[in-house]
Amino acid sequence: MVERTIASLDALEDNPEKPFFLVCSFPDPHHPFTPPGKYWDMYDPNQIETPVSLASNGVFATPALKHLHKERAEGIANTLGTLPYAVNEREARESIALTYGMIAMIDDGIGKIIAKLQASKLANDTIVIFS
């Protein structure tokens, strides 16, 4: 996505007076947790704090969360699909670390796009919206 956006900016730079609308969309961060390359192990799961909502009891223990933990404890949770299921502490730490890696990948990509835009003839007349 980043490379295509930069290539589009290269093409647009030839005609800086012509208006344009360009969209760059990132599918991450979300399941599946598969950031590429250096982003995979950028964050150490052992250094990640687990959220208090991880526990199957307590103030965050909604009926749905209790049900998911019950399924996990009984060995009937479907952990291979994309439906929600209860995770243990190790899985939570790994998922959070990989999510942080996906966010870092997006940050780096946006940085490259902004750097390309600033180095071009397009920067002064371009509005960037990040949402």
PDB file of C-alpha atoms in Angstrom:
ATOM      1  CA  MET A   1       0.000   0.000   0.000  1.00  0.00           C
ATOM      2  CA  VAL A   2       2.781   2.438   0.896  1.00  0.00           C
ATOM      3  CA  GLU A   3       4.725   1.677  -2.277  1.00  0.00           C
ATOM      4  CA  ARG A   4       1.630   2.181  -4.460  1.00  0.00           C
ATOM      5  CA  THR A   5       0.858   5.476  -2.745  1.00  0.00           C
ATOM      6  CA  ILE A   6       4.418   6.718  -3.255  1.00  0.00           C
ATOM      7  CA  ALA A   7       4.291   5.608  -6.909  1.00  0.00           C
ATOM      8  CA  SER A   8       1.040   7.556  -7.314  1.00  0.00           C
ATOM      9  CA  LEU A   9       2.654  10.637  -5.784  1.00  0.00           C
ATOM     10  CA  ASP A  10       5.549  10.236  -8.221  1.00  0.00           C
ATOM     11  CA  ALA A  11       3.098  10.211 -11.140  1.00  0.00           C
ATOM     12  CA  LEU A  12       1.117  13.153  -9.772  1.00  0.00           C
ATOM     13  CA  GLU A  13       4.262  15.231  -9.325  1.00  0.00           C
ATOM     14  CA  ASP A  14       4.565  15.580 -13.106  1.00  0.00           C
ATOM     15  CA  ASN A  15       1.444  17.764 -13.109  1.00  0.00           C
ATOM     16  CA  PRO A  16       1.386  19.594  -9.743  1.00  0.00           C
ATOM     17  CA  GLU A  17      -1.396  21.982 -10.809  1.00  0.00           C
ATOM     18  CA  LYS A  18      -3.898  19.174 -11.433  1.00  0.00           C
ATOM     19  CA  PRO A  19      -6.173  18.417  -8.431  1.00  0.00           C
ATOM     20  CA  PHE A  20      -6.089  14.888  -7.087  1.00  0.00           C
ATOM     21  CA  PHE A  21      -7.640  12.679  -4.454  1.00  0.00           C
ATOM     22  CA  LEU A  22      -5.571   9.788  -3.178  1.00  0.00           C
ATOM     23  CA  VAL A  23      -6.528   7.170  -0.591  1.00  0.00           C
ATOM     24  CA  CYS A  24      -4.101   4.933   1.252  1.00  0.00           C
ATOM     25  CA  SER A  25      -5.801   2.388   3.490  1.00  0.00           C
ATOM     26  CA  PHE A  26      -4.162   0.008   5.937  1.00  0.00           C
ATOM     27  CA  PRO A  27      -6.000  -3.203   6.836  1.00  0.00           C
ATOM     28  CA  ASP A  28      -4.086  -3.555  10.107  1.00  0.00           C
ATOM     29  CA  PRO A  29      -4.048  -3.560  13.072  1.00  0.00           C
ATOM     30  CA  HIS A  30      -6.384  -6.458  13.703  1.00  0.00           C
ATOM     31  CA  HIS A  31      -6.609 -10.222  13.592  1.00  0.00           C
ATOM     32  CA  PRO A  32      -4.796 -12.077  12.137  1.00  0.00           C
ATOM     33  CA  PHE A  33      -1.742 -10.784  13.961  1.00  0.00           C
ATOM     34  CA  THR A  34       0.828 -11.120  11.174  1.00  0.00           C
ATOM     35  CA  PRO A  35       3.039  -8.058  10.863  1.00  0.00           C
ATOM     36  CA  PRO A  36       5.807  -8.662   8.304  1.00  0.00           C
ATOM     37  CA  GLY A  37       9.565  -8.733   8.766  1.00  0.00           C
ATOM     38  CA  LYS A  38      11.082  -6.660  11.528  1.00  0.00           C
ATOM     39  CA  TYR A  39       7.636  -5.771  12.895  1.00  0.00           C
ATOM     40  CA  TRP A  40       6.981  -9.397  13.902  1.00  0.00           C
ATOM     41  CA  ASP A  41       9.399  -9.356  16.829  1.00  0.00           C
ATOM     42  CA  MET A  42       9.773  -5.618  17.349  1.00  0.00           C
ATOM     43  CA  TYR A  43       8.050  -5.887  20.742  1.00  0.00           C
ATOM     44  CA  ASP A  44       8.852  -8.531  23.342  1.00  0.00           C
ATOM     45  CA  PRO A  45       5.676 -10.204  24.628  1.00  0.00           C
ATOM     46  CA  ASN A  46       7.378 -10.686  28.003  1.00  0.00           C
ATOM     47  CA  GLN A  47       7.559  -6.899  28.386  1.00  0.00           C
ATOM     48  CA  ILE A  48       3.838  -6.392  27.716  1.00  0.00           C
ATOM     49  CA  GLU A  49       1.512  -5.784  30.631  1.00  0.00           C
ATOM     50  CA  THR A  50      -1.735  -7.701  30.419  1.00  0.00           C
ATOM     51  CA  PRO A  51      -4.967  -5.775  30.741  1.00  0.00           C
ATOM     52  CA  VAL A  52      -7.001  -6.148  33.924  1.00  0.00           C
ATOM     53  CA  SER A  53      -9.909  -7.279  31.745  1.00  0.00           C
ATOM     54  CA  LEU A  54      -8.045 -10.511  30.948  1.00  0.00           C
ATOM     55  CA  ALA A  55      -9.299 -12.191  34.130  1.00  0.00           C
ATOM     56  CA  SER A  56     -12.393 -14.367  33.856  1.00  0.00           C
ATOM     57  CA  ASN A  57     -13.773 -12.925  37.079  1.00  0.00           C
ATOM     58  CA  GLY A  58     -13.986  -9.503  38.651  1.00  0.00           C
ATOM     59  CA  VAL A  59     -15.440  -6.215  37.505  1.00  0.00           C
ATOM     60  CA  PHE A  60     -14.826  -6.885  33.784  1.00  0.00           C
ATOM     61  CA  ALA A  61     -16.305 -10.384  33.852  1.00  0.00           C
ATOM     62  CA  THR A  62     -19.333  -9.933  31.630  1.00  0.00           C
ATOM     63  CA  PRO A  63     -21.561 -12.938  31.004  1.00  0.00           C
ATOM     64  CA  ALA A  64     -20.068 -13.209  27.498  1.00  0.00           C
ATOM     65  CA  LEU A  65     -16.490 -13.199  28.832  1.00  0.00           C
ATOM     66  CA  LYS A  66     -17.384 -15.792  31.471  1.00  0.00           C
ATOM     67  CA  HIS A  67     -18.890 -17.956  28.732  1.00  0.00           C
ATOM     68  CA  LEU A  68     -15.740 -17.671  26.581  1.00  0.00           C
ATOM     69  CA  HIS A  69     -13.521 -18.633  29.524  1.00  0.00           C
ATOM     70  CA  LYS A  70     -15.827 -21.573  30.298  1.00  0.00           C
ATOM     71  CA  GLU A  71     -15.561 -22.796  26.696  1.00  0.00           C
ATOM     72  CA  ARG A  72     -11.767 -22.487  26.880  1.00  0.00           C
ATOM     73  CA  ALA A  73     -11.586 -24.356  30.181  1.00  0.00           C
ATOM     74  CA  GLU A  74     -13.774 -27.141  28.799  1.00  0.00           C
ATOM     75  CA  GLY A  75     -11.613 -27.439  25.673  1.00  0.00           C
ATOM     76  CA  ILE A  76     -14.448 -26.613  23.287  1.00  0.00           C
ATOM     77  CA  ALA A  77     -13.405 -23.082  22.278  1.00  0.00           C
ATOM     78  CA  ASN A  78     -12.876 -22.587  18.548  1.00  0.00           C
ATOM     79  CA  THR A  79      -9.434 -20.955  18.613  1.00  0.00           C
ATOM     80  CA  LEU A  80      -8.766 -21.463  14.904  1.00  0.00           C
ATOM     81  CA  GLY A  81     -11.334 -19.061  13.493  1.00  0.00           C
ATOM     82  CA  THR A  82     -11.963 -15.362  13.766  1.00  0.00           C
ATOM     83  CA  LEU A  83     -14.770 -15.606  16.319  1.00  0.00           C
ATOM     84  CA  PRO A  84     -13.956 -14.337  19.808  1.00  0.00           C
ATOM     85  CA  TYR A  85     -12.477 -16.743  22.297  1.00  0.00           C
ATOM     86  CA  ALA A  86     -10.833 -16.395  25.695  1.00  0.00           C
ATOM     87  CA  VAL A  87      -7.042 -16.176  25.689  1.00  0.00           C
ATOM     88  CA  ASN A  88      -4.508 -17.008  28.332  1.00  0.00           C
ATOM     89  CA  GLU A  89      -1.891 -14.546  29.546  1.00  0.00           C
ATOM     90  CA  ARG A  90       0.797 -15.688  27.085  1.00  0.00           C
ATOM     91  CA  GLU A  91      -1.576 -15.390  24.113  1.00  0.00           C
ATOM     92  CA  ALA A  92      -2.716 -11.948  25.257  1.00  0.00           C
ATOM     93  CA  ARG A  93       0.881 -10.724  25.551  1.00  0.00           C
ATOM     94  CA  GLU A  94       1.774 -12.122  22.108  1.00  0.00           C
ATOM     95  CA  SER A  95      -1.327 -10.618  20.474  1.00  0.00           C
ATOM     96  CA  ILE A  96      -0.667  -7.218  22.019  1.00  0.00           C
ATOM     97  CA  ALA A  97       3.027  -7.293  21.029  1.00  0.00           C
ATOM     98  CA  LEU A  98       2.104  -8.184  17.427  1.00  0.00           C
ATOM     99  CA  THR A  99      -0.558  -5.455  17.380  1.00  0.00           C
ATOM    100  CA  TYR A 100       2.084  -2.952  18.502  1.00  0.00           C
ATOM    101  CA  GLY A 101       4.248  -4.211  15.616  1.00  0.00           C
ATOM    102  CA  MET A 102       1.390  -3.636  13.159  1.00  0.00           C
ATOM    103  CA  ILE A 103       0.911  -0.106  14.506  1.00  0.00           C
ATOM    104  CA  ALA A 104       4.655   0.591  14.148  1.00  0.00           C
ATOM    105  CA  MET A 105       4.487  -0.663  10.544  1.00  0.00           C
ATOM    106  CA  ILE A 106       1.648   1.767   9.800  1.00  0.00           C
ATOM    107  CA  ASP A 107       3.519   4.618  11.514  1.00  0.00           C
ATOM    108  CA  ASP A 108       6.597   3.915   9.387  1.00  0.00           C
ATOM    109  CA  GLY A 109       4.512   3.721   6.210  1.00  0.00           C
ATOM    110  CA  ILE A 110       2.754   7.002   6.888  1.00  0.00           C
ATOM    111  CA  GLY A 111       6.130   8.565   7.651  1.00  0.00           C
ATOM    112  CA  LYS A 112       7.441   7.457   4.233  1.00  0.00           C
ATOM    113  CA  ILE A 113       4.361   8.829   2.483  1.00  0.00           C
ATOM    114  CA  ILE A 114       4.579  12.181   4.290  1.00  0.00           C
ATOM    115  CA  ALA A 115       8.324  12.391   3.565  1.00  0.00           C
ATOM    116  CA  LYS A 116       7.648  11.752  -0.138  1.00  0.00           C
ATOM    117  CA  LEU A 117       4.887  14.356  -0.156  1.00  0.00           C
ATOM    118  CA  GLN A 118       7.132  16.940   1.532  1.00  0.00           C
ATOM    119  CA  ALA A 119       9.942  16.251  -0.946  1.00  0.00           C
ATOM    120  CA  SER A 120       7.566  16.768  -3.880  1.00  0.00           C
ATOM    121  CA  LYS A 121       6.020  19.822  -5.498  1.00  0.00           C
ATOM    122  CA  LEU A 122       2.646  18.729  -4.098  1.00  0.00           C
ATOM    123  CA  ALA A 123       3.073  19.339  -0.370  1.00  0.00           C
ATOM    124  CA  ASN A 124       2.094  23.002  -0.209  1.00  0.00           C
ATOM    125  CA  ASP A 125      -1.312  22.463  -1.806  1.00  0.00           C
ATOM    126  CA  THR A 126      -2.237  19.105  -0.299  1.00  0.00           C
ATOM    127  CA  ILE A 127      -4.446  18.344   2.664  1.00  0.00           C
ATOM    128  CA  VAL A 128      -3.692  15.097   4.501  1.00  0.00           C
ATOM    129  CA  ILE A 129      -6.459  13.528   6.550  1.00  0.00           C
ATOM    130  CA  PHE A 130      -5.628  10.647   8.864  1.00  0.00           C
ATOM    131  CA  SER A 131      -8.531   8.824  10.381  1.00  0.00           C
TER     132      SER A 131
END
